[in-house]
Amino acid sequence: EQSRAEQSRAEQSRAEQSALIKLLQYVFGYTFLPLSKIANVFRGEYITKKNAAQGDIPVILGGQEPAYYIDKYNHDGEIVVVARSGASAGFVSYWDQKIFVTDGFGYEAKCEVAIPKYLYYVLKNREQELNGMQRGAGVPHVSGEMLGNIVLPVPPLQEQNRIVTILDRFATLCNDLSAGLPAEIEARRKQYEYYRDKLLSFKELQK
């Protein structure tokens, strides 16, 4: 009986929080929330190439490319992965397929607050800052607690979709190497980064 009352209070608290977020978004156009309130964290599992059979599931270890491929997965669907340790600590990647996350933090956007691709772009825009959070001698690492406390701008879902549509178009242009000469591609990449900064820079809310 008590657990039902607690559950009811938790649901009421979530509803109030959701209403407050919507109110702030309506008044200011966006609000600021810590990553822990925007997404559920999924911690990767330790694995080595030796103790896994080869397959076609990418192992996400932290670099820009999958480390290797195995025959099992620990996550399926949209997720944003932040590398935890090594030189690439803080590297942000987006996946929408079966993957095996190891030595990284996966963030599943809470659907009522953010869309996964928006979360990816807003974290990608802060990648340098995430990389600068590395701590520890030997193999540096980024802590899940520090990542969870990062405060990010959260506009309404409709605006997030608009931003994602624009940035996806730029990303497609940048990645389409057959679309032009390297100089043109570099110019497009700079243009994309400029617009990404513009679209994702929200002024701090007036205290």
PDB file of C-alpha atoms in Angstrom:
ATOM      1  CA  GLU A   1       0.000   0.000   0.000  1.00  0.00           C
ATOM      2  CA  GLN A   2       2.798   2.359   0.931  1.00  0.00           C
ATOM      3  CA  SER A   3       4.688   1.615  -2.287  1.00  0.00           C
ATOM      4  CA  ARG A   4       1.546   2.543  -4.253  1.00  0.00           C
ATOM      5  CA  ALA A   5       1.415   5.894  -2.432  1.00  0.00           C
ATOM      6  CA  GLU A   6       5.107   6.447  -3.134  1.00  0.00           C
ATOM      7  CA  GLN A   7       4.564   5.555  -6.782  1.00  0.00           C
ATOM      8  CA  SER A   8       1.679   8.012  -6.954  1.00  0.00           C
ATOM      9  CA  ARG A   9       3.838  10.776  -5.426  1.00  0.00           C
ATOM     10  CA  ALA A  10       6.658  10.025  -7.894  1.00  0.00           C
ATOM     11  CA  GLU A  11       4.215  10.229 -10.823  1.00  0.00           C
ATOM     12  CA  GLN A  12       2.805  13.510  -9.503  1.00  0.00           C
ATOM     13  CA  SER A  13       6.337  14.905  -9.104  1.00  0.00           C
ATOM     14  CA  ARG A  14       7.182  13.910 -12.711  1.00  0.00           C
ATOM     15  CA  ALA A  15       3.966  15.524 -13.970  1.00  0.00           C
ATOM     16  CA  GLU A  16       4.736  18.757 -12.085  1.00  0.00           C
ATOM     17  CA  GLN A  17       8.303  18.765 -13.416  1.00  0.00           C
ATOM     18  CA  SER A  18       7.034  18.222 -16.969  1.00  0.00           C
ATOM     19  CA  ALA A  19       4.506  21.075 -16.555  1.00  0.00           C
ATOM     20  CA  LEU A  20       7.255  23.407 -15.271  1.00  0.00           C
ATOM     21  CA  ILE A  21       9.527  22.554 -18.229  1.00  0.00           C
ATOM     22  CA  LYS A  22       6.673  23.282 -20.675  1.00  0.00           C
ATOM     23  CA  LEU A  23       5.894  26.574 -18.914  1.00  0.00           C
ATOM     24  CA  LEU A  24       9.528  27.751 -19.088  1.00  0.00           C
ATOM     25  CA  GLN A  25       9.728  26.701 -22.742  1.00  0.00           C
ATOM     26  CA  TYR A  26       6.516  28.619 -23.483  1.00  0.00           C
ATOM     27  CA  VAL A  27       7.679  31.792 -21.702  1.00  0.00           C
ATOM     28  CA  PHE A  28      11.375  31.842 -22.712  1.00  0.00           C
ATOM     29  CA  GLY A  29      11.370  29.590 -25.791  1.00  0.00           C
ATOM     30  CA  TYR A  30      13.585  27.027 -24.010  1.00  0.00           C
ATOM     31  CA  THR A  31      14.804  25.964 -20.599  1.00  0.00           C
ATOM     32  CA  PHE A  32      18.083  24.625 -19.180  1.00  0.00           C
ATOM     33  CA  LEU A  33      18.274  21.135 -17.682  1.00  0.00           C
ATOM     34  CA  PRO A  34      21.096  18.864 -16.490  1.00  0.00           C
ATOM     35  CA  LEU A  35      21.792  15.877 -18.746  1.00  0.00           C
ATOM     36  CA  SER A  36      20.560  13.535 -15.973  1.00  0.00           C
ATOM     37  CA  LYS A  37      17.058  15.078 -16.315  1.00  0.00           C
ATOM     38  CA  ILE A  38      17.094  14.888 -20.130  1.00  0.00           C
ATOM     39  CA  ALA A  39      18.235  11.302 -20.582  1.00  0.00           C
ATOM     40  CA  ASN A  40      18.525   7.947 -18.855  1.00  0.00           C
ATOM     41  CA  VAL A  41      22.101   6.732 -18.635  1.00  0.00           C
ATOM     42  CA  PHE A  42      23.109   3.321 -19.944  1.00  0.00           C
ATOM     43  CA  ARG A  43      26.506   2.134 -18.729  1.00  0.00           C
ATOM     44  CA  GLY A  44      28.561   0.034 -21.103  1.00  0.00           C
ATOM     45  CA  GLU A  45      29.750  -3.458 -20.177  1.00  0.00           C
ATOM     46  CA  TYR A  46      33.385  -4.520 -20.025  1.00  0.00           C
ATOM     47  CA  ILE A  47      34.391  -6.757 -22.911  1.00  0.00           C
ATOM     48  CA  THR A  48      37.578  -7.701 -24.772  1.00  0.00           C
ATOM     49  CA  LYS A  49      38.025  -8.934 -28.302  1.00  0.00           C
ATOM     50  CA  LYS A  50      39.416 -12.224 -26.962  1.00  0.00           C
ATOM     51  CA  ASN A  51      36.285 -13.154 -24.998  1.00  0.00           C
ATOM     52  CA  ALA A  52      33.784 -12.376 -27.774  1.00  0.00           C
ATOM     53  CA  ALA A  53      32.910 -14.176 -30.988  1.00  0.00           C
ATOM     54  CA  GLN A  54      33.209 -12.286 -34.264  1.00  0.00           C
ATOM     55  CA  GLY A  55      29.985 -10.990 -35.782  1.00  0.00           C
ATOM     56  CA  ASP A  56      28.461  -7.890 -37.363  1.00  0.00           C
ATOM     57  CA  ILE A  57      27.531  -5.913 -34.203  1.00  0.00           C
ATOM     58  CA  PRO A  58      29.788  -2.853 -33.782  1.00  0.00           C
ATOM     59  CA  VAL A  59      31.628  -2.487 -30.462  1.00  0.00           C
ATOM     60  CA  ILE A  60      31.603   1.157 -29.388  1.00  0.00           C
ATOM     61  CA  LEU A  61      34.773   1.741 -27.420  1.00  0.00           C
ATOM     62  CA  GLY A  62      35.283   5.478 -27.774  1.00  0.00           C
ATOM     63  CA  GLY A  63      36.903   6.147 -31.136  1.00  0.00           C
ATOM     64  CA  GLN A  64      35.219   7.574 -34.194  1.00  0.00           C
ATOM     65  CA  GLU A  65      34.877   4.093 -35.725  1.00  0.00           C
ATOM     66  CA  PRO A  66      33.719   0.859 -34.060  1.00  0.00           C
ATOM     67  CA  ALA A  67      36.674  -0.906 -32.360  1.00  0.00           C
ATOM     68  CA  TYR A  68      35.675  -4.309 -33.792  1.00  0.00           C
ATOM     69  CA  TYR A  69      32.567  -6.392 -34.486  1.00  0.00           C
ATOM     70  CA  ILE A  70      31.052  -9.182 -32.363  1.00  0.00           C
ATOM     71  CA  ASP A  71      28.007 -11.475 -32.377  1.00  0.00           C
ATOM     72  CA  LYS A  72      26.013  -9.948 -29.482  1.00  0.00           C
ATOM     73  CA  TYR A  73      24.642  -6.538 -28.515  1.00  0.00           C
ATOM     74  CA  ASN A  74      23.677  -4.740 -25.309  1.00  0.00           C
ATOM     75  CA  HIS A  75      21.636  -1.919 -26.831  1.00  0.00           C
ATOM     76  CA  ASP A  76      19.209  -1.570 -29.716  1.00  0.00           C
ATOM     77  CA  GLY A  77      17.641   1.669 -30.974  1.00  0.00           C
ATOM     78  CA  GLU A  78      18.550   5.339 -30.735  1.00  0.00           C
ATOM     79  CA  ILE A  79      21.277   6.258 -28.258  1.00  0.00           C
ATOM     80  CA  VAL A  80      23.988   8.898 -27.820  1.00  0.00           C
ATOM     81  CA  VAL A  81      27.298   7.458 -26.602  1.00  0.00           C
ATOM     82  CA  VAL A  82      30.017   9.438 -24.810  1.00  0.00           C
ATOM     83  CA  ALA A  83      33.424   7.733 -24.612  1.00  0.00           C
ATOM     84  CA  ARG A  84      34.624   7.282 -21.024  1.00  0.00           C
ATOM     85  CA  SER A  85      38.407   6.934 -21.114  1.00  0.00           C
ATOM     86  CA  GLY A  86      41.600   7.332 -23.114  1.00  0.00           C
ATOM     87  CA  ALA A  87      42.540  10.053 -25.570  1.00  0.00           C
ATOM     88  CA  SER A  88      39.017   9.998 -27.058  1.00  0.00           C
ATOM     89  CA  ALA A  89      37.252  10.443 -23.684  1.00  0.00           C
ATOM     90  CA  GLY A  90      34.318  12.786 -24.237  1.00  0.00           C
ATOM     91  CA  PHE A  91      33.887  11.805 -27.905  1.00  0.00           C
ATOM     92  CA  VAL A  92      30.170  11.873 -28.801  1.00  0.00           C
ATOM     93  CA  SER A  93      28.514   9.480 -31.272  1.00  0.00           C
ATOM     94  CA  TYR A  94      24.926   8.699 -32.295  1.00  0.00           C
ATOM     95  CA  TRP A  95      23.621   5.207 -33.077  1.00  0.00           C
ATOM     96  CA  ASP A  96      20.285   3.812 -34.199  1.00  0.00           C
ATOM     97  CA  GLN A  97      21.050   0.106 -34.537  1.00  0.00           C
ATOM     98  CA  LYS A  98      22.176  -2.882 -32.479  1.00  0.00           C
ATOM     99  CA  ILE A  99      25.499  -2.030 -30.802  1.00  0.00           C
ATOM    100  CA  PHE A 100      27.659  -3.193 -27.914  1.00  0.00           C
ATOM    101  CA  VAL A 101      28.668  -0.269 -25.700  1.00  0.00           C
ATOM    102  CA  THR A 102      31.855  -0.737 -23.684  1.00  0.00           C
ATOM    103  CA  ASP A 103      33.902   1.849 -21.781  1.00  0.00           C
ATOM    104  CA  GLY A 104      31.326   4.523 -22.472  1.00  0.00           C
ATOM    105  CA  PHE A 105      28.092   6.088 -21.273  1.00  0.00           C
ATOM    106  CA  GLY A 106      24.990   5.741 -23.397  1.00  0.00           C
ATOM    107  CA  TYR A 107      22.249   8.361 -23.079  1.00  0.00           C
ATOM    108  CA  GLU A 108      18.661   7.510 -23.990  1.00  0.00           C
ATOM    109  CA  ALA A 109      16.697  10.737 -24.380  1.00  0.00           C
ATOM    110  CA  LYS A 110      13.501  10.911 -22.311  1.00  0.00           C
ATOM    111  CA  CYS A 111      10.908  11.158 -25.078  1.00  0.00           C
ATOM    112  CA  GLU A 112       8.781  13.777 -23.293  1.00  0.00           C
ATOM    113  CA  VAL A 113      11.819  16.096 -22.911  1.00  0.00           C
ATOM    114  CA  ALA A 114      14.134  15.607 -25.894  1.00  0.00           C
ATOM    115  CA  ILE A 115      14.596  13.781 -29.168  1.00  0.00           C
ATOM    116  CA  PRO A 116      17.766  11.638 -29.389  1.00  0.00           C
ATOM    117  CA  LYS A 117      19.242  13.394 -32.445  1.00  0.00           C
ATOM    118  CA  TYR A 118      18.857  16.809 -30.766  1.00  0.00           C
ATOM    119  CA  LEU A 119      20.637  15.470 -27.677  1.00  0.00           C
ATOM    120  CA  TYR A 120      23.406  14.212 -29.972  1.00  0.00           C
ATOM    121  CA  TYR A 121      23.872  17.580 -31.676  1.00  0.00           C
ATOM    122  CA  VAL A 122      23.797  19.595 -28.454  1.00  0.00           C
ATOM    123  CA  LEU A 123      26.390  17.282 -26.831  1.00  0.00           C
ATOM    124  CA  LYS A 124      28.505  17.160 -30.012  1.00  0.00           C
ATOM    125  CA  ASN A 125      28.604  20.946 -29.862  1.00  0.00           C
ATOM    126  CA  ARG A 126      30.147  20.647 -26.358  1.00  0.00           C
ATOM    127  CA  GLU A 127      32.543  17.830 -27.266  1.00  0.00           C
ATOM    128  CA  GLN A 128      35.697  19.878 -26.635  1.00  0.00           C
ATOM    129  CA  GLU A 129      34.396  20.746 -23.176  1.00  0.00           C
ATOM    130  CA  LEU A 130      33.606  17.073 -22.466  1.00  0.00           C
ATOM    131  CA  ASN A 131      37.100  16.090 -23.583  1.00  0.00           C
ATOM    132  CA  GLY A 132      38.488  18.718 -21.193  1.00  0.00           C
ATOM    133  CA  MET A 133      36.719  17.025 -18.263  1.00  0.00           C
ATOM    134  CA  GLN A 134      39.220  14.154 -18.294  1.00  0.00           C
ATOM    135  CA  ARG A 135      40.656  13.325 -14.892  1.00  0.00           C
ATOM    136  CA  GLY A 136      43.184  10.842 -13.552  1.00  0.00           C
ATOM    137  CA  ALA A 137      46.802   9.910 -14.183  1.00  0.00           C
ATOM    138  CA  GLY A 138      47.723   7.186 -16.657  1.00  0.00           C
ATOM    139  CA  VAL A 139      44.515   6.553 -18.557  1.00  0.00           C
ATOM    140  CA  PRO A 140      42.371   9.699 -18.186  1.00  0.00           C
ATOM    141  CA  HIS A 141      38.607   9.272 -17.911  1.00  0.00           C
ATOM    142  CA  VAL A 142      35.390  11.281 -17.789  1.00  0.00           C
ATOM    143  CA  SER A 143      33.076  10.589 -14.842  1.00  0.00           C
ATOM    144  CA  GLY A 144      29.389   9.789 -15.282  1.00  0.00           C
ATOM    145  CA  GLU A 145      28.535  12.129 -12.418  1.00  0.00           C
ATOM    146  CA  MET A 146      30.223  15.111 -14.107  1.00  0.00           C
ATOM    147  CA  LEU A 147      28.497  14.314 -17.394  1.00  0.00           C
ATOM    148  CA  GLY A 148      25.125  14.016 -15.661  1.00  0.00           C
ATOM    149  CA  ASN A 149      25.544  17.522 -14.215  1.00  0.00           C
ATOM    150  CA  ILE A 150      26.189  19.236 -17.570  1.00  0.00           C
ATOM    151  CA  VAL A 151      23.422  21.775 -18.131  1.00  0.00           C
ATOM    152  CA  LEU A 152      21.996  21.864 -21.666  1.00  0.00           C
ATOM    153  CA  PRO A 153      19.444  24.072 -23.454  1.00  0.00           C
ATOM    154  CA  VAL A 154      16.129  22.318 -24.107  1.00  0.00           C
ATOM    155  CA  PRO A 155      13.675  24.009 -26.483  1.00  0.00           C
ATOM    156  CA  PRO A 156      10.216  22.483 -27.163  1.00  0.00           C
ATOM    157  CA  LEU A 157      10.201  19.229 -29.170  1.00  0.00           C
ATOM    158  CA  GLN A 158       8.916  21.006 -32.292  1.00  0.00           C
ATOM    159  CA  GLU A 159      11.908  23.390 -32.241  1.00  0.00           C
ATOM    160  CA  GLN A 160      14.280  20.477 -31.567  1.00  0.00           C
ATOM    161  CA  ASN A 161      12.924  18.765 -34.684  1.00  0.00           C
ATOM    162  CA  ARG A 162      13.487  21.934 -36.738  1.00  0.00           C
ATOM    163  CA  ILE A 163      17.111  22.221 -35.517  1.00  0.00           C
ATOM    164  CA  VAL A 164      17.767  18.524 -36.215  1.00  0.00           C
ATOM    165  CA  THR A 165      16.333  18.795 -39.754  1.00  0.00           C
ATOM    166  CA  ILE A 166      18.663  21.716 -40.572  1.00  0.00           C
ATOM    167  CA  LEU A 167      21.759  20.126 -39.019  1.00  0.00           C
ATOM    168  CA  ASP A 168      21.034  16.760 -40.655  1.00  0.00           C
ATOM    169  CA  ARG A 169      21.015  18.492 -44.059  1.00  0.00           C
ATOM    170  CA  PHE A 170      24.374  20.123 -43.340  1.00  0.00           C
ATOM    171  CA  ALA A 171      25.813  16.835 -42.068  1.00  0.00           C
ATOM    172  CA  THR A 172      24.671  15.099 -45.282  1.00  0.00           C
ATOM    173  CA  LEU A 173      26.341  17.792 -47.385  1.00  0.00           C
ATOM    174  CA  CYS A 174      29.565  17.536 -45.371  1.00  0.00           C
ATOM    175  CA  ASN A 175      29.673  13.765 -45.644  1.00  0.00           C
ATOM    176  CA  ASP A 176      28.833  13.554 -49.334  1.00  0.00           C
ATOM    177  CA  LEU A 177      32.392  13.532 -50.652  1.00  0.00           C
ATOM    178  CA  SER A 178      31.159  13.048 -54.206  1.00  0.00           C
ATOM    179  CA  ALA A 179      29.308  16.366 -54.055  1.00  0.00           C
ATOM    180  CA  GLY A 180      32.395  18.510 -54.602  1.00  0.00           C
ATOM    181  CA  LEU A 181      36.101  19.125 -54.272  1.00  0.00           C
ATOM    182  CA  PRO A 182      37.831  18.888 -50.874  1.00  0.00           C
ATOM    183  CA  ALA A 183      38.029  22.710 -50.606  1.00  0.00           C
ATOM    184  CA  GLU A 184      34.268  22.966 -51.105  1.00  0.00           C
ATOM    185  CA  ILE A 185      33.647  20.211 -48.556  1.00  0.00           C
ATOM    186  CA  GLU A 186      35.861  22.007 -46.032  1.00  0.00           C
ATOM    187  CA  ALA A 187      33.932  25.249 -46.646  1.00  0.00           C
ATOM    188  CA  ARG A 188      30.642  23.405 -46.115  1.00  0.00           C
ATOM    189  CA  ARG A 189      31.959  21.828 -42.911  1.00  0.00           C
ATOM    190  CA  LYS A 190      32.905  25.258 -41.543  1.00  0.00           C
ATOM    191  CA  GLN A 191      29.471  26.554 -42.547  1.00  0.00           C
ATOM    192  CA  TYR A 192      27.815  23.587 -40.817  1.00  0.00           C
ATOM    193  CA  GLU A 193      29.811  24.175 -37.604  1.00  0.00           C
ATOM    194  CA  TYR A 194      28.917  27.879 -37.725  1.00  0.00           C
ATOM    195  CA  TYR A 195      25.193  27.147 -38.030  1.00  0.00           C
ATOM    196  CA  ARG A 196      25.362  24.395 -35.412  1.00  0.00           C
ATOM    197  CA  ASP A 197      26.826  26.921 -32.964  1.00  0.00           C
ATOM    198  CA  LYS A 198      24.181  29.492 -33.916  1.00  0.00           C
ATOM    199  CA  LEU A 199      21.271  27.074 -33.602  1.00  0.00           C
ATOM    200  CA  LEU A 200      22.467  25.606 -30.322  1.00  0.00           C
ATOM    201  CA  SER A 201      23.602  28.759 -28.519  1.00  0.00           C
ATOM    202  CA  PHE A 202      20.810  29.780 -26.184  1.00  0.00           C
ATOM    203  CA  LYS A 203      21.345  32.746 -23.882  1.00  0.00           C
ATOM    204  CA  GLU A 204      21.261  31.941 -20.180  1.00  0.00           C
ATOM    205  CA  LEU A 205      17.800  32.513 -18.747  1.00  0.00           C
ATOM    206  CA  GLN A 206      17.515  35.685 -16.727  1.00  0.00           C
ATOM    207  CA  LYS A 207      17.956  34.860 -13.078  1.00  0.00           C
TER     208      LYS A 207
END
